[in-house]
C-alpha positions as YAML, in Angstrom:
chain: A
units: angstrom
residues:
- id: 1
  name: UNK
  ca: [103.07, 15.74, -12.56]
- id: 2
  name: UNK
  ca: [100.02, 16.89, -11.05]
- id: 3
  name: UNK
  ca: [100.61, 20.69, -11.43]
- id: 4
  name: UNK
  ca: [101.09, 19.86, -15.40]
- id: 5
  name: UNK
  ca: [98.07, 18.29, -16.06]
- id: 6
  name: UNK
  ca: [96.40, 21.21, -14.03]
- id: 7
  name: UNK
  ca: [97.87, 23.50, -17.05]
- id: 8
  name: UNK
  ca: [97.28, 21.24, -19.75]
- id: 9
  name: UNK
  ca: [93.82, 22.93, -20.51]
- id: 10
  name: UNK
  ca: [95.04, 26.86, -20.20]
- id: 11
  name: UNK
  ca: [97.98, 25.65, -22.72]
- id: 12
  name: UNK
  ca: [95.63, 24.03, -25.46]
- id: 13
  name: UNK
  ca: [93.61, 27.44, -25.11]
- id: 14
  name: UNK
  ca: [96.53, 29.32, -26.02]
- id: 15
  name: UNK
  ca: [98.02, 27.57, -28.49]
- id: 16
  name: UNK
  ca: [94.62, 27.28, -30.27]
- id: 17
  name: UNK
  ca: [94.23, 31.06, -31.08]
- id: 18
  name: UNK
  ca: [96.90, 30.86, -33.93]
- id: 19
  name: UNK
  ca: [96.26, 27.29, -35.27]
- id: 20
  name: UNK
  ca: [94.57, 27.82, -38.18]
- id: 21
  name: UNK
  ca: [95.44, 24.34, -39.92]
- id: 22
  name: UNK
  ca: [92.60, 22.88, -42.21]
- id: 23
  name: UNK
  ca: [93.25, 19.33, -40.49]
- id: 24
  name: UNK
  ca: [90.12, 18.66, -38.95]
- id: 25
  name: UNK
  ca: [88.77, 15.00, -38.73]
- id: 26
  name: UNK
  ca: [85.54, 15.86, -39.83]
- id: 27
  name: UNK
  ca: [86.62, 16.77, -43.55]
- id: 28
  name: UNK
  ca: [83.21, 16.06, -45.37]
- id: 29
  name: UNK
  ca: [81.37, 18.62, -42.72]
- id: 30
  name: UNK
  ca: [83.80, 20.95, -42.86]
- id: 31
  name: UNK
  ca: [84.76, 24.03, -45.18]
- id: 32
  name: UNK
  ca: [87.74, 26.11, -45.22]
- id: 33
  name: UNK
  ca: [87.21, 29.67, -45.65]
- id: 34
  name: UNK
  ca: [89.49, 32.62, -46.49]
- id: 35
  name: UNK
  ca: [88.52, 36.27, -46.64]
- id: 36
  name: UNK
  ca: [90.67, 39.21, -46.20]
- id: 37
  name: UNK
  ca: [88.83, 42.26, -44.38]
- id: 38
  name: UNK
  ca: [89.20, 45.86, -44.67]
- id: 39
  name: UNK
  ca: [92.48, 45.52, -42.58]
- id: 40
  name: UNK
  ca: [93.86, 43.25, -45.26]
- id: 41
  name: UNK
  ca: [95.55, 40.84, -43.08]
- id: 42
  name: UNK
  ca: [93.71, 37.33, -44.00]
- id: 43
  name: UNK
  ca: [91.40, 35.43, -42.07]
- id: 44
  name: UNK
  ca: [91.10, 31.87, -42.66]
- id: 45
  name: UNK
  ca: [89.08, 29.58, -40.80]
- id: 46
  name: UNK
  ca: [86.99, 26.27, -40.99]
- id: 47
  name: UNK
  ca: [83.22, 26.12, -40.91]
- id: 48
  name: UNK
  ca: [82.20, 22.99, -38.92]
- id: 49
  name: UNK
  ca: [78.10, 21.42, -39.21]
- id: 50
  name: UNK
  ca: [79.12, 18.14, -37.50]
- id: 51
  name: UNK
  ca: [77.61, 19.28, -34.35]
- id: 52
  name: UNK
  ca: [74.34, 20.92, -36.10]
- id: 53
  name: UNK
  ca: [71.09, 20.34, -33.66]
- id: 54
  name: UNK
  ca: [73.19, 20.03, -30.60]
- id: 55
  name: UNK
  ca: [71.71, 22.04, -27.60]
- id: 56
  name: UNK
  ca: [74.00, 25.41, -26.62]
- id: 57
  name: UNK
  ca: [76.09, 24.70, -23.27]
- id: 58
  name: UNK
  ca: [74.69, 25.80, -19.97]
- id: 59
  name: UNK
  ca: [77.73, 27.00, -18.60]
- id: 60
  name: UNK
  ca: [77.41, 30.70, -17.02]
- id: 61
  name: UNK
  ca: [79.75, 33.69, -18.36]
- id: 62
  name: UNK
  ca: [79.74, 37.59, -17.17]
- id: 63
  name: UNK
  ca: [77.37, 39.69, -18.84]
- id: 64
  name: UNK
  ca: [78.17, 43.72, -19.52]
- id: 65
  name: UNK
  ca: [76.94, 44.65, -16.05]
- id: 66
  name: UNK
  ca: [79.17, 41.63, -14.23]
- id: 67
  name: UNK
  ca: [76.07, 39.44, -13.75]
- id: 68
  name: UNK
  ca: [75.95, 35.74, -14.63]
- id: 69
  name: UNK
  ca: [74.20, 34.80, -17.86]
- id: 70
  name: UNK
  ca: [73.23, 32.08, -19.74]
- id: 71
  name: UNK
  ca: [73.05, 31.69, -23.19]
- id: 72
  name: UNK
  ca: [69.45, 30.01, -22.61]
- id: 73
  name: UNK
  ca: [68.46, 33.80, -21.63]
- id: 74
  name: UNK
  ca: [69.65, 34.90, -25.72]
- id: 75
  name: UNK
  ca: [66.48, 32.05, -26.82]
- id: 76
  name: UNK
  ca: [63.93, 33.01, -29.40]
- id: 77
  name: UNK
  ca: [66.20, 34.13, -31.88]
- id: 78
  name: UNK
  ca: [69.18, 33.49, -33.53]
- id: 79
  name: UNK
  ca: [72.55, 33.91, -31.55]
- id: 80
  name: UNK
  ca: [75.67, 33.89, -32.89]
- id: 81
  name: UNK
  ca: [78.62, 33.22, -30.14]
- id: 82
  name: UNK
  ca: [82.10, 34.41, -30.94]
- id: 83
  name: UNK
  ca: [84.77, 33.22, -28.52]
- id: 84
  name: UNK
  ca: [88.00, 35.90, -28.55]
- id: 85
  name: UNK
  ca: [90.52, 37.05, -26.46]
- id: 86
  name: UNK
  ca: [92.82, 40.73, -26.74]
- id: 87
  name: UNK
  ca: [95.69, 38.52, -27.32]
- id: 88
  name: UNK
  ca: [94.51, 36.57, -30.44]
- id: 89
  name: UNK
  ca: [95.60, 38.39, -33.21]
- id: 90
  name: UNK
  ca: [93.04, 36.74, -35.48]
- id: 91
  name: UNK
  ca: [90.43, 37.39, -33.16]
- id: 92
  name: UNK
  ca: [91.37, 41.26, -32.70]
- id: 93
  name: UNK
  ca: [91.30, 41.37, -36.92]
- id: 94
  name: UNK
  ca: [87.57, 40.33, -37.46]
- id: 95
  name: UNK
  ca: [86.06, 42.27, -34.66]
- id: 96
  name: UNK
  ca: [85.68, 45.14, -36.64]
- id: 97
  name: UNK
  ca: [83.54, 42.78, -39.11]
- id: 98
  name: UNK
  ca: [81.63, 41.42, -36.33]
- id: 99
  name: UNK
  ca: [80.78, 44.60, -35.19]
- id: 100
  name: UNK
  ca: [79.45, 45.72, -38.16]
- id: 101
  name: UNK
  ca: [77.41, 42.15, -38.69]
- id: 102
  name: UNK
  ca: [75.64, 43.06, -35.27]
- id: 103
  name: UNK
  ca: [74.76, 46.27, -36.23]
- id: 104
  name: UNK
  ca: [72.93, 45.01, -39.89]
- id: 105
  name: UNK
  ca: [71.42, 42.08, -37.65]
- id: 106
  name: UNK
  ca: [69.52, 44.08, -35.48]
- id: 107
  name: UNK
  ca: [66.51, 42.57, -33.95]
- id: 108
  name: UNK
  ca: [66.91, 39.77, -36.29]
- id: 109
  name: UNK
  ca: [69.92, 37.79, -34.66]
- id: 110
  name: UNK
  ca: [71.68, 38.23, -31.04]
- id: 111
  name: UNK
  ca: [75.68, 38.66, -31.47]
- id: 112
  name: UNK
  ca: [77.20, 37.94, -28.28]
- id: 113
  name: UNK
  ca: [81.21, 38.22, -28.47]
- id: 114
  name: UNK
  ca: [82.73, 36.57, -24.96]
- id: 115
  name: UNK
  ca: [86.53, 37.46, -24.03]
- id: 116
  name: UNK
  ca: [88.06, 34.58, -22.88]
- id: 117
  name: UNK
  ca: [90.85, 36.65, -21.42]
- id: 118
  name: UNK
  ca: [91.89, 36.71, -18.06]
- id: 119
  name: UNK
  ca: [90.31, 38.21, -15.03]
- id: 120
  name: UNK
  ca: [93.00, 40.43, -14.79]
- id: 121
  name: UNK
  ca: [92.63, 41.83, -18.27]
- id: 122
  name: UNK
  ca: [90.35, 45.06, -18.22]
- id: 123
  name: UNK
  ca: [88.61, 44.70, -21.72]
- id: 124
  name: UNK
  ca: [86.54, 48.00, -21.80]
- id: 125
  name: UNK
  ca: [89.21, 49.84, -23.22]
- id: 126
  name: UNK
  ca: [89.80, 47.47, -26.12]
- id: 127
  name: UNK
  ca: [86.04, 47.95, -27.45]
- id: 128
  name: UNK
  ca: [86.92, 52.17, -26.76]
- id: 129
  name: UNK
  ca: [89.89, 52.16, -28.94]
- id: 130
  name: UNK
  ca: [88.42, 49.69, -31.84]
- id: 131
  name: UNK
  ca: [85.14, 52.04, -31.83]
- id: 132
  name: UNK
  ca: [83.35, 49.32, -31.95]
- id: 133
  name: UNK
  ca: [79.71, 50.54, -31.21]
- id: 134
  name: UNK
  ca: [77.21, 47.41, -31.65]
- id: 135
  name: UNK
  ca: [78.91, 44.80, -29.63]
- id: 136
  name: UNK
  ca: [78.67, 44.52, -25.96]
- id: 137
  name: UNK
  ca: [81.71, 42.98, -23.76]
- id: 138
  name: UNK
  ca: [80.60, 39.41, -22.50]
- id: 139
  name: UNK
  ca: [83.33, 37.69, -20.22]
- id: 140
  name: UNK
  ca: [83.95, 34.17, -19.45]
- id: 141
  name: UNK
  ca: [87.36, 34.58, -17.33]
- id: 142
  name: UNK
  ca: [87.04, 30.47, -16.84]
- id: 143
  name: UNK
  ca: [86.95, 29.73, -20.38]
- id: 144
  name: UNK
  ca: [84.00, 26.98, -19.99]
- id: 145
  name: UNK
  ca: [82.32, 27.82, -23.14]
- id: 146
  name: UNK
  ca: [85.55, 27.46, -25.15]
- id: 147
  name: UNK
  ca: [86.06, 24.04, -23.08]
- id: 148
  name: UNK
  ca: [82.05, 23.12, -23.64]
- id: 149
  name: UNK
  ca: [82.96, 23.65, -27.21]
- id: 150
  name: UNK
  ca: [85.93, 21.36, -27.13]
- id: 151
  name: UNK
  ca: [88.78, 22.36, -28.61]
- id: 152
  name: UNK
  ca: [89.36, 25.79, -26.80]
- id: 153
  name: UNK
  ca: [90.51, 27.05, -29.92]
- id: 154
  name: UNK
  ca: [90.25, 31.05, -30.90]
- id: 155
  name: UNK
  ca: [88.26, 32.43, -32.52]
- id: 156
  name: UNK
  ca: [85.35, 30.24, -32.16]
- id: 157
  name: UNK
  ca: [82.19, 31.29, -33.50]
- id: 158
  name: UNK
  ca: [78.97, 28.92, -33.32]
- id: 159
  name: UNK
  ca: [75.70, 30.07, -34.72]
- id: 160
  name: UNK
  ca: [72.48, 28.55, -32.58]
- id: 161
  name: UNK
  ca: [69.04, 28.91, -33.86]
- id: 162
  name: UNK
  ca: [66.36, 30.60, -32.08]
- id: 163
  name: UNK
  ca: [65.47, 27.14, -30.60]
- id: 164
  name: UNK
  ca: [68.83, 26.99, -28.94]
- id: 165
  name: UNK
  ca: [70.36, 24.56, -31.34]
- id: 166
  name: UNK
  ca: [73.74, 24.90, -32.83]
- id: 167
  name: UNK
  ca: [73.57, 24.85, -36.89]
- id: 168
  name: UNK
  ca: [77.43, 25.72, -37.71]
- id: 169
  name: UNK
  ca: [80.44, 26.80, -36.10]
- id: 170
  name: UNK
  ca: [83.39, 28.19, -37.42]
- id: 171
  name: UNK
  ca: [86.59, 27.57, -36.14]
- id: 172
  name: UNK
  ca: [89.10, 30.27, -36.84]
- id: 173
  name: UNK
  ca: [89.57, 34.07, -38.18]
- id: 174
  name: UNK
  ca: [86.61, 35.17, -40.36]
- id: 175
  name: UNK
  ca: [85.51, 38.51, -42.33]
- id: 176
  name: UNK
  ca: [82.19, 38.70, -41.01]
- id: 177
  name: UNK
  ca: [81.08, 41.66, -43.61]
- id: 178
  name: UNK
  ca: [82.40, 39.39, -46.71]
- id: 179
  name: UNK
  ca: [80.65, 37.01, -48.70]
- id: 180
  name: UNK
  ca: [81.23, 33.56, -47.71]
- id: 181
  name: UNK
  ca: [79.32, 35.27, -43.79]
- id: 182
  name: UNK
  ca: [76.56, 36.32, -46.06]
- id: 183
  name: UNK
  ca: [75.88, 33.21, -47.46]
- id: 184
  name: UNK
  ca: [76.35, 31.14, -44.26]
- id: 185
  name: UNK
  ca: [74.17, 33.72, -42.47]
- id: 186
  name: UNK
  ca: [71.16, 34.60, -45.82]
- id: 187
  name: UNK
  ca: [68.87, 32.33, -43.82]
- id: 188
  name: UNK
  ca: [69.18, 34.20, -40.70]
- id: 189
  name: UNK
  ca: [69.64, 38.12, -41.97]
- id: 190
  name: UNK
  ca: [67.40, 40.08, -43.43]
- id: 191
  name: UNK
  ca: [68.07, 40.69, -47.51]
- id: 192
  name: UNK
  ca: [69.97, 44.00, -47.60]
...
């Protein structure tokens, strides 16, 4: 019985990347979402503000250069967190969108995307393939930020303040260069 419950949290984090249901307890904070990207496969997900003001999690995660990080070290700015993994075929589909939301962000916001795949899984290649030129490849081979964010669901994406407080998060596949991001991001971005 033992050995089950060991598994119990590595199974909810796998069978979260595909659930996209608009269930969620919290139905007056929450939104769904739908926007197709470039790719044309749809992307539906669920904003989330029932956690707004709560402070980011302090658990460590890999940066770039294998060195623990914090997302404390990302204060004084916005930060936008996306949660993925090479096997989530939601999360693979907005990538492209998220790379192109870091690039317009610049300076202005921090957009940190953090594999949640396994040790095992050699991730460079992925971001070589996808030409994806912005975004930098964060690793949390533990998943503690998807289990700090309870729910271990993918993707994840939580937007923080520069203050370190979370204002939204959305739960689920999202066209980052469409325009239900721009108007949950027009605060943050500069106007294009």
């Amino acid at each position: 019985m033992r050995p089950l419950i060991a598994l119990l949290p590595a199974l909810v984090l796998i069978a979260g990347c595909d659930r996209q249901s608009p269930d969620a307890p919290q139905a007056v904070a929450n939104e769904n979402v739908s926007a197709a990207p470039a790719g044309g496969s749809e992307l539906t997900g669920t904003v989330d503000t029932s956690k707004r003001g709560t402070a980011m999690p302090a658990d460590a995660f890999k940066a770039p250069d294998g060195k623990p990080v914090t997302l404390a070290s990302f204060k004084g700015k916005p930060l936008l967190v996306n949660l993925w993994a090479t096997w989530c075929a939601p999360c693979v589909a907005e990538m492209p969108t998220l790379d192109a939301l870091a690039a317009k962000a610049g300076d202005g916001m921090t957009v940190l995307v953090v594999s949640q795949d396994n040790a095992d899984v050699d991730i460079a290649p992925f971001f070589k393939e996808r030409g994806l030129k912005t975004l930098q490849p964060y690793r949390d081979t533990d998943a503690a930020l998807g289990f700090a964010y309870g729910g271990g669901q993918l993707p994840t994406t939580v937007l923080y303040d520069a203050d370190g407080k979370e204002v939204w998060r959305v739960v689920g596949g999202m066209d980052w260069a469409g325009p239900r991001a721009a108007e949950l991001l027009a605060d943050v971005l500069p106007k294009s």
